[in-house]
mmCIF file of C-alpha atoms and ligand atoms in Angstrom:
data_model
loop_
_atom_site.group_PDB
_atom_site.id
_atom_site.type_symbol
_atom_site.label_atom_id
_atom_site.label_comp_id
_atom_site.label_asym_id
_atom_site.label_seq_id
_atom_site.Cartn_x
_atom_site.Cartn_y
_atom_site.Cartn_z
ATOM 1 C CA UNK A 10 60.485 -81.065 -33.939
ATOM 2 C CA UNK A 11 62.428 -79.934 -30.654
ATOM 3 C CA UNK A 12 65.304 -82.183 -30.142
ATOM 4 C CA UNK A 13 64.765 -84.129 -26.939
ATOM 5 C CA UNK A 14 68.129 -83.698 -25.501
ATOM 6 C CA UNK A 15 68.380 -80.165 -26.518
ATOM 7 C CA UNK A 16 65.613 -79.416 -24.438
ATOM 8 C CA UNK A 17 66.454 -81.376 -21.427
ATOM 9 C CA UNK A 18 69.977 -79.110 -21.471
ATOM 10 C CA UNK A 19 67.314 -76.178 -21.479
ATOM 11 C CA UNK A 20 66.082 -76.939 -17.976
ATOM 12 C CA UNK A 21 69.521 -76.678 -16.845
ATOM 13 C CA UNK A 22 70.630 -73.751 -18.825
ATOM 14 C CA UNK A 23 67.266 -71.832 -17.287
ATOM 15 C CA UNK A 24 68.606 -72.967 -13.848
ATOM 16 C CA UNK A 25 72.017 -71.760 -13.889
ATOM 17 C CA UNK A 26 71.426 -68.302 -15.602
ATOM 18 C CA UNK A 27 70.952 -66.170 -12.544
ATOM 19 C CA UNK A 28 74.295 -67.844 -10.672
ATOM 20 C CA UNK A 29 76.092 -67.047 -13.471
ATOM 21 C CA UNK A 30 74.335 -63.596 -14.006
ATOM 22 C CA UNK A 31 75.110 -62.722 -10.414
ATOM 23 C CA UNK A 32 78.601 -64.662 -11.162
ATOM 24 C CA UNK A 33 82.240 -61.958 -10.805
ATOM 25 C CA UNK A 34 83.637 -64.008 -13.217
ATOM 26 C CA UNK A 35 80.748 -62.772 -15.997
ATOM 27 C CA UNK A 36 81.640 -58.757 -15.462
ATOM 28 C CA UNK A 37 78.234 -58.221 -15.404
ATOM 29 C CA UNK A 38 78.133 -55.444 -12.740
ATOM 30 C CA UNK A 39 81.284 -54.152 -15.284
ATOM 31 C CA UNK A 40 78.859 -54.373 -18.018
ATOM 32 C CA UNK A 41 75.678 -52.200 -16.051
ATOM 33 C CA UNK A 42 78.516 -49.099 -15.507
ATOM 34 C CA UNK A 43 79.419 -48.980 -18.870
ATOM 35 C CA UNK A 44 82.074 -51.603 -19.847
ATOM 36 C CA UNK A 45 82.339 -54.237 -22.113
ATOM 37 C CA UNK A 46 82.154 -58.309 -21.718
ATOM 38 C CA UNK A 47 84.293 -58.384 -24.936
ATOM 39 C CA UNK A 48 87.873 -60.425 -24.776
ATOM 40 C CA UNK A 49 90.682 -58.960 -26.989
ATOM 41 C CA UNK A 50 90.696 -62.008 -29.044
ATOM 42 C CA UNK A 51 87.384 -61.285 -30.674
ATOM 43 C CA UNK A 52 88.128 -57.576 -30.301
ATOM 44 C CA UNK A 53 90.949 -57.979 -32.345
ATOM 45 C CA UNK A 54 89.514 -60.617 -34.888
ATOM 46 C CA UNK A 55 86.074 -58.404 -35.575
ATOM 47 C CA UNK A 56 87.676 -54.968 -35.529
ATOM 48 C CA UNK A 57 85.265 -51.979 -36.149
ATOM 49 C CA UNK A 58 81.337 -53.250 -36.291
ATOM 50 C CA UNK A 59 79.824 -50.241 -36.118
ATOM 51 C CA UNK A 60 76.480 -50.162 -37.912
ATOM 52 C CA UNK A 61 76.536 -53.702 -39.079
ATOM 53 C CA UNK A 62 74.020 -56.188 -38.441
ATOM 54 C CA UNK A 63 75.356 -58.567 -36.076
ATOM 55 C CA UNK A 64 74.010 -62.210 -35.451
ATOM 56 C CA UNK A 65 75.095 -63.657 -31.783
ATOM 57 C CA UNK A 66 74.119 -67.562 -31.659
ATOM 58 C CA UNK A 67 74.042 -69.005 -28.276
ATOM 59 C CA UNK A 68 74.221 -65.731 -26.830
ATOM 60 C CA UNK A 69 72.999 -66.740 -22.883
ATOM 61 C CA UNK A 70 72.212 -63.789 -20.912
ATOM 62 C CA UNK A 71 73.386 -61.390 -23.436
ATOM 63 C CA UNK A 72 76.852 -59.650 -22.161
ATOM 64 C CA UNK A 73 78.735 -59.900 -25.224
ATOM 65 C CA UNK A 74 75.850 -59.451 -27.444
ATOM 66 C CA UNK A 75 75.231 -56.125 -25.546
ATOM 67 C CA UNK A 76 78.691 -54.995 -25.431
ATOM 68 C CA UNK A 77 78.942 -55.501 -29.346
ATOM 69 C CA UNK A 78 75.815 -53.474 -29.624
ATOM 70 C CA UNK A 79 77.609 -51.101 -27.450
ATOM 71 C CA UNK A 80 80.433 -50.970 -30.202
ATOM 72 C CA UNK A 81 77.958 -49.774 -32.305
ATOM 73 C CA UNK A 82 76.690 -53.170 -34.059
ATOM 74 C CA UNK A 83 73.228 -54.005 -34.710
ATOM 75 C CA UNK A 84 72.740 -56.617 -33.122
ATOM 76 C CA UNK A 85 70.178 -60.156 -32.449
ATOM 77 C CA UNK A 86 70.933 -62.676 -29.590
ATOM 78 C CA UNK A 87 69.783 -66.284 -30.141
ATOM 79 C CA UNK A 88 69.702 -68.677 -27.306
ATOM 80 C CA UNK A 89 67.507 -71.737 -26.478
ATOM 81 C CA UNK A 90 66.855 -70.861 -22.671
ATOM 82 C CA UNK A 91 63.689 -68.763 -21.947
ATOM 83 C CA UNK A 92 65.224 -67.534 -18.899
ATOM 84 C CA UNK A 93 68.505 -66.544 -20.047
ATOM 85 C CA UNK A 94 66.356 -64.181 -22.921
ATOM 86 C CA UNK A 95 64.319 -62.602 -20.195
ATOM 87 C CA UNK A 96 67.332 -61.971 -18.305
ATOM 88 C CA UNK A 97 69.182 -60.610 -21.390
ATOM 89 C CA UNK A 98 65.805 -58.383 -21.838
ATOM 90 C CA UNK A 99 66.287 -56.870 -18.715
ATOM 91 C CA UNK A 100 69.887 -56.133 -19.428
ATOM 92 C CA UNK A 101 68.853 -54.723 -22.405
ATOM 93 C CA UNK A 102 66.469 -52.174 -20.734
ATOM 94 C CA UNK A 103 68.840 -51.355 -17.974
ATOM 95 C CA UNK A 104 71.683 -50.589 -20.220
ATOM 96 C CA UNK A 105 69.916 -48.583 -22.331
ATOM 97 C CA UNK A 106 70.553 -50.321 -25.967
ATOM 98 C CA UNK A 107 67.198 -50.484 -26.915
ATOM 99 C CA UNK A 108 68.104 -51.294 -30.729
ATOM 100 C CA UNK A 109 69.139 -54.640 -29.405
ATOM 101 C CA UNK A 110 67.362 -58.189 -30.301
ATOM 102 C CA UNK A 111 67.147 -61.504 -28.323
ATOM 103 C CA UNK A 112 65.023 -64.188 -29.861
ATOM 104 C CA UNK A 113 64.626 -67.318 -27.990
ATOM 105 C CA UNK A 114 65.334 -70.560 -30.773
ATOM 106 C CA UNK A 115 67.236 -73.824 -30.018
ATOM 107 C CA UNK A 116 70.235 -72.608 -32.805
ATOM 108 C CA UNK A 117 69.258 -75.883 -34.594
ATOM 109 C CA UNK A 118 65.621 -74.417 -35.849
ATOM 110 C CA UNK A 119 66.539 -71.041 -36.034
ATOM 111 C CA UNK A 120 66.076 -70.428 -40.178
ATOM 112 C CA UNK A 121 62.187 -71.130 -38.714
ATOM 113 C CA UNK A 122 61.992 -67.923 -36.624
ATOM 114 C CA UNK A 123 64.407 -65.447 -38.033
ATOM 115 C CA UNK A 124 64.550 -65.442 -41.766
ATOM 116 C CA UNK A 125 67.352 -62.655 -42.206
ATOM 117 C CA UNK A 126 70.703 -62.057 -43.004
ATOM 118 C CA UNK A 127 73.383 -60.705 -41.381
ATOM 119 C CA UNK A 128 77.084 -59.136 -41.958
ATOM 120 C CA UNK A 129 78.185 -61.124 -39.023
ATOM 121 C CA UNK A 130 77.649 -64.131 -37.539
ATOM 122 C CA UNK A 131 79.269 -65.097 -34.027
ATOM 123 C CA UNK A 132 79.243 -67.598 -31.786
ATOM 124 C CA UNK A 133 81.905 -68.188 -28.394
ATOM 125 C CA UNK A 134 83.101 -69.686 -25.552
ATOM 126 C CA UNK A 135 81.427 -72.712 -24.622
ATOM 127 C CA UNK A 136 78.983 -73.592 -27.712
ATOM 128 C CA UNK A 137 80.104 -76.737 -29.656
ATOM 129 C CA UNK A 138 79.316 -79.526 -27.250
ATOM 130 C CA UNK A 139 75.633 -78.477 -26.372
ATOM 131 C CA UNK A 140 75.205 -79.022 -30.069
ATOM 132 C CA UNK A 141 74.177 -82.922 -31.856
ATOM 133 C CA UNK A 142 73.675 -81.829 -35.190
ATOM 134 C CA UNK A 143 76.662 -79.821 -36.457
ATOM 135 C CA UNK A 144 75.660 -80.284 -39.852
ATOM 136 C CA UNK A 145 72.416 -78.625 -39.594
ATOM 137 C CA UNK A 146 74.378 -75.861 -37.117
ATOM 138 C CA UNK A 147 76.531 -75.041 -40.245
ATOM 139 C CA UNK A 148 74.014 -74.458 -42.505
ATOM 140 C CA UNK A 149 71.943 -72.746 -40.108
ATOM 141 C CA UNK A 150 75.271 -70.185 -40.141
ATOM 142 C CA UNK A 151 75.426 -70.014 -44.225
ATOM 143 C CA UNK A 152 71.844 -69.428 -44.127
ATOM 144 C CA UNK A 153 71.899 -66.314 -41.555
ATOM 145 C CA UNK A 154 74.810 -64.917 -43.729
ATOM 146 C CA UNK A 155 74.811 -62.061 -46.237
ATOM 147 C CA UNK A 156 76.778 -62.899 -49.523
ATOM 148 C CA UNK A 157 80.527 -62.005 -48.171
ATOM 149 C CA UNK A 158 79.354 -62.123 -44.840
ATOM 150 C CA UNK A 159 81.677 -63.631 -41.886
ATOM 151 C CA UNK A 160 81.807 -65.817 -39.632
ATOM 152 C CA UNK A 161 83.913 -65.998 -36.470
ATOM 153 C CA UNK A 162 84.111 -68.966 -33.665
ATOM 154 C CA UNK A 163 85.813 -69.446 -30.438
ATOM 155 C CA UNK A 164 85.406 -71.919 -28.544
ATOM 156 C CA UNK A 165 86.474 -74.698 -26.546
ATOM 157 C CA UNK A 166 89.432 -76.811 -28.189
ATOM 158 C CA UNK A 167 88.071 -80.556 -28.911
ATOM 159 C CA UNK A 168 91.036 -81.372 -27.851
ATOM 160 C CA UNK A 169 90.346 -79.807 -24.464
ATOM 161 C CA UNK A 170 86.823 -80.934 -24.143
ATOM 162 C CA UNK A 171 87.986 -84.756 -24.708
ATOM 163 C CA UNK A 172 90.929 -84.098 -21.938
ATOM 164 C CA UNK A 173 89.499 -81.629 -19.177
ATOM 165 C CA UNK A 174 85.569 -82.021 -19.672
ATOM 166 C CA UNK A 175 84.415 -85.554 -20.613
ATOM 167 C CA UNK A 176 85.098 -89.095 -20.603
ATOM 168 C CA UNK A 177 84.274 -89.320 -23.669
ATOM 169 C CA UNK A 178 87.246 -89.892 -26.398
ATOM 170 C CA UNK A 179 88.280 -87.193 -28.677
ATOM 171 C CA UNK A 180 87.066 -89.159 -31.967
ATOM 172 C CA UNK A 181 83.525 -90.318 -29.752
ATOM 173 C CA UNK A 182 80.324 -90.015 -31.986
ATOM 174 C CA UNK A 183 78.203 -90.542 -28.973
ATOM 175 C CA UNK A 184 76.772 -87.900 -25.633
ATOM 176 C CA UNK A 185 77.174 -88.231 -22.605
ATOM 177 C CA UNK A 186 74.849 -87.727 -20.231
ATOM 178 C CA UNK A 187 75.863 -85.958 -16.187
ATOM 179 C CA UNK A 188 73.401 -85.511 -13.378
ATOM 180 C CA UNK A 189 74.162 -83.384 -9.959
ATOM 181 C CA UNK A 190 77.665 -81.485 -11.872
ATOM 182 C CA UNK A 191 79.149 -78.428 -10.103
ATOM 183 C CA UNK A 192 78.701 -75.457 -11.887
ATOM 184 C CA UNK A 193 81.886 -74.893 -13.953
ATOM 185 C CA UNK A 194 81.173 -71.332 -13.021
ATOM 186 C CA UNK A 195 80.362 -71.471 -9.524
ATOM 187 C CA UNK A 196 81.657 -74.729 -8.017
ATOM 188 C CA UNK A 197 79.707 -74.117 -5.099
ATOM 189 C CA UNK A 198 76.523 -74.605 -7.088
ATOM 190 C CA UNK A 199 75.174 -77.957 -7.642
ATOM 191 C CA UNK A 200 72.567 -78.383 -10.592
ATOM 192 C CA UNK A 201 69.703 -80.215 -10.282
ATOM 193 C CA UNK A 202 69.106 -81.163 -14.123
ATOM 194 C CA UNK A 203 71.005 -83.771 -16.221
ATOM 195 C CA UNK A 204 72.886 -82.235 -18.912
ATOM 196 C CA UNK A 205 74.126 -84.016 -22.293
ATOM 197 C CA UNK A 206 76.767 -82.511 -24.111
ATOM 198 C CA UNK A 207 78.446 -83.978 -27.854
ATOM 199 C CA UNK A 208 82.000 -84.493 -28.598
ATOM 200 C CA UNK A 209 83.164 -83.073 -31.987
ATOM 201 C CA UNK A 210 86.794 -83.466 -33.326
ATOM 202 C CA UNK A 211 88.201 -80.140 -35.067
ATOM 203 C CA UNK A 212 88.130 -82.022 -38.717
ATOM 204 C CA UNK A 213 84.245 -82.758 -38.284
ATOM 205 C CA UNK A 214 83.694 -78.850 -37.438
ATOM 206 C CA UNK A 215 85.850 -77.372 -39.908
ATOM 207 C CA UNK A 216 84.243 -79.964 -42.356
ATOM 208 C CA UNK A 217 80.416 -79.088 -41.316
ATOM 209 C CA UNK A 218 81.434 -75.239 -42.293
ATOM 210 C CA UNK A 219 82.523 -76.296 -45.892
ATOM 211 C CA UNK A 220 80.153 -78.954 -46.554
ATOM 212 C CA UNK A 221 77.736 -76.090 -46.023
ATOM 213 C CA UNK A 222 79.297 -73.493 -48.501
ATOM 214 C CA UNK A 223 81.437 -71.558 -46.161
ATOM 215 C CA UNK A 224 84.971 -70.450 -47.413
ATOM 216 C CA UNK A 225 87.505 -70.653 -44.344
ATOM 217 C CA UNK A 226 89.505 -68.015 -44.331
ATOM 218 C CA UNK A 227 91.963 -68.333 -40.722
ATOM 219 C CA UNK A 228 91.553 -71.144 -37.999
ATOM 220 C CA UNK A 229 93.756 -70.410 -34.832
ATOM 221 C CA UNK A 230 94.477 -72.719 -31.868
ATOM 222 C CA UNK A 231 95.414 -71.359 -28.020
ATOM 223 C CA UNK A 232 97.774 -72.700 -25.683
ATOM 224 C CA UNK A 233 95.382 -70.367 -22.952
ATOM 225 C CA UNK A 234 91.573 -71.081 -21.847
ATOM 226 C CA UNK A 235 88.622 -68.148 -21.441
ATOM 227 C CA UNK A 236 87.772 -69.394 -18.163
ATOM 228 C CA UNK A 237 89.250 -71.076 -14.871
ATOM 229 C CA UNK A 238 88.969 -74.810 -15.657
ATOM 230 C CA UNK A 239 90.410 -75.881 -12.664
ATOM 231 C CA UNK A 240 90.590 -74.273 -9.403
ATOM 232 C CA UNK A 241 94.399 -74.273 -9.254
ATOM 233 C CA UNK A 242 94.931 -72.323 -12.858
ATOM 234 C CA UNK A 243 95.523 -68.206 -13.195
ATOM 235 C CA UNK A 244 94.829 -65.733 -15.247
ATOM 236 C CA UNK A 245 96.727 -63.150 -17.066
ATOM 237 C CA UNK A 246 94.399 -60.354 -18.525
ATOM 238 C CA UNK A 247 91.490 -62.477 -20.042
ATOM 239 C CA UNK A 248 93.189 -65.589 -20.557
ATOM 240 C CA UNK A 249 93.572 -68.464 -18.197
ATOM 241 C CA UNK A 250 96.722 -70.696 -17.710
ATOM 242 C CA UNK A 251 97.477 -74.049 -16.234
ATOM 243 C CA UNK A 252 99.713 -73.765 -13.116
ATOM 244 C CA UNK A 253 102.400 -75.209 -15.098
ATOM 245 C CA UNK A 254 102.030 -72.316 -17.703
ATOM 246 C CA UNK A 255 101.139 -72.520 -21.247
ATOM 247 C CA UNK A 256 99.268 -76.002 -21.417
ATOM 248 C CA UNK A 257 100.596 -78.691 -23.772
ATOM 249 C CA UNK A 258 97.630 -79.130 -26.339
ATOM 250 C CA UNK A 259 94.900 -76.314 -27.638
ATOM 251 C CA UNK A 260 92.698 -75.313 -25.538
ATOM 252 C CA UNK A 261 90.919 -72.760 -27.472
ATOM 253 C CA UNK A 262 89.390 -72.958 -31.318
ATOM 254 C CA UNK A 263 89.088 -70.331 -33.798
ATOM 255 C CA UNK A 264 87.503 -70.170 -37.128
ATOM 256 C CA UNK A 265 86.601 -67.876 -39.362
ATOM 257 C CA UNK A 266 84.565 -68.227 -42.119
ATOM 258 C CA UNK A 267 83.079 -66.046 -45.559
ATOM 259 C CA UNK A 268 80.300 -66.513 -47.339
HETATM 260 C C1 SAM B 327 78.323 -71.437 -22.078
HETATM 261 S S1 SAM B 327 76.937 -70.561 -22.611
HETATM 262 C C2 SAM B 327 77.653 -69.534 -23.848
HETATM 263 C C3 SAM B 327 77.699 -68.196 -23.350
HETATM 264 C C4 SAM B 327 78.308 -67.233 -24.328
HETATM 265 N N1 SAM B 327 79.700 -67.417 -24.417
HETATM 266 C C5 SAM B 327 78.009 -65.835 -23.898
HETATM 267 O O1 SAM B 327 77.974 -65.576 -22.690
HETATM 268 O O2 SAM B 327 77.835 -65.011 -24.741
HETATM 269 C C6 SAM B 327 76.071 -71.677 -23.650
HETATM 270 C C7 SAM B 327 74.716 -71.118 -24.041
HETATM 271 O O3 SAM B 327 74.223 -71.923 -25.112
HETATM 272 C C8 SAM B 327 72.831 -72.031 -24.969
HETATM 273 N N2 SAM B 327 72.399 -73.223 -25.703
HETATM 274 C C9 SAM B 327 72.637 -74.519 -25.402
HETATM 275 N N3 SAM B 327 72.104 -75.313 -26.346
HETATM 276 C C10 SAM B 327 71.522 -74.503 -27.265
HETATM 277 C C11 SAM B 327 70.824 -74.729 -28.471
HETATM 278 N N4 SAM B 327 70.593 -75.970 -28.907
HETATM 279 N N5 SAM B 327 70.373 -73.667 -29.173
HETATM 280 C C12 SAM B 327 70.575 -72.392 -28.719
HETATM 281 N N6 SAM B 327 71.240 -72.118 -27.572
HETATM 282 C C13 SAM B 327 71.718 -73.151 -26.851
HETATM 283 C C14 SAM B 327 72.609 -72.149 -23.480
HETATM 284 O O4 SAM B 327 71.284 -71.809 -23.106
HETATM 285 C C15 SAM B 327 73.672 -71.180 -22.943
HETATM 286 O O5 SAM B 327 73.102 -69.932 -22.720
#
């Protein structure tokens, strides 16, 4: 059964696709002549995925998913807003990289649409929080993973979430629920449907991926963020500083994971 929160967060995610489609900060005209969404971080982490069969979970409008296909992957792009799977259709055909997949599942019900498994499993930047079930997320991973298999996460520091995005505490088990937010993307923009997004704390992840039969294999924390949290920070390549410098507590999360 669709989870009622999950779905209200839809509305929202199909309203903000095209501002951050048309956004500089996505390097989606980049993308159209050629280049690659990619960060060195998960460049670096994934190495050479040339003909492997590549699962990208909460993939929005498809930039990294295409630019790994571009690297030669094989790739499918999951993500629970219909808009944001029409848009990365259209990418699709524009670029070219016809091979590629986008199938349009709230992450949480996925095993009920796509019954395959892959060499890699990857999900980034901004993903955790729109999730309430990260039990049923972490099984959904082991279950869309080839024996030996890996998977790789970056995302958001709970640490980072609990300081810069909610007011909600770091341990909180409950949502919280924001009508009429500025875009985080453009500020400018000012959506017109509610959003609810979860805290999780770094043990509860890191214990979702075992409980569910995943071996960990590296977890890294970053003193950087991927994107501008507040108007007043800079960026240095791909990765974006406080204007006092490196920030005090993580910002970023990785983990990756085997099979
Ligand atoms: C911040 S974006 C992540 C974008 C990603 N870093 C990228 O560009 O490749 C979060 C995405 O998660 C999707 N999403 C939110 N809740 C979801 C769910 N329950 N299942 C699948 N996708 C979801 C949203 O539609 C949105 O496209």
């Amino acid at each position: 059964m669709p989870h009622q929160d999950h779905e209200r967060n839809r509305a929202m995610w199909n309203e903000i696709v095209d501002v951050h489609l048309n956004h500089p900060s996505y390097l989606t005209q980049q993308f159209l002549e050629g280049g690659s969404s990619l960060k060195q971080l998960e460049l670096s982490e994934l190495g050479d995925v040339s003909g492997k069969t590549f699962l990208h979970l909460m993939c929005q409008f498809g930039l990294d998913t295409l630019s790994w296909a571009r690297k030669g992957a094989v790739v499918t792009g999951v993500d629970i807003s219909d808009r944001s799977i029409l848009r990365a259709n259209e990418l699709k055909e524009k670029s070219g990289l016809m091979s590629a997949r986008f199938v349009r599942s709230d992450v949480l019900d996925l095993r009920s649409v796509l019954d395959e498994h892959f060499d890699f499993v990857y999900q980034s930047y901004g993903t955790l929080c729109w999730l309430a079930d990260l039990d049923r997320w972490a099984q959904v991973v082991a279950q869309s993973l080839k024996p030996g298999g890996t998977f790789l996460l970056i995302d958001d520091h709970p640490c980072s979430l609990a300081i810069h995005q909610t007011k909600l505490s770091y341990f909180s088990t409950e949502s919280e629920t924001l009508d009429n937010q500025p875009d985080y993307a453009d500020r400018t923009f000012i959506r017109s449907h509610p959003s609810t997004e979860w805290q999780h704390t770094t043990a509860g992840i890191l214990n979702c991926l075992i409980n569910a039969g995943l071996r960990i294999g590296k977890v890294g924390e970053f003193d950087y963020s991927y994107y501008q949290v507040y108007e007043d920070w800079y960026c240095e390549g791909d990765r974006w500083y406080p204007p006092s410098g490196q920030s005090t507590f993580p910002l970023m999360l990785l983990v990756r994971a085997t099979k």
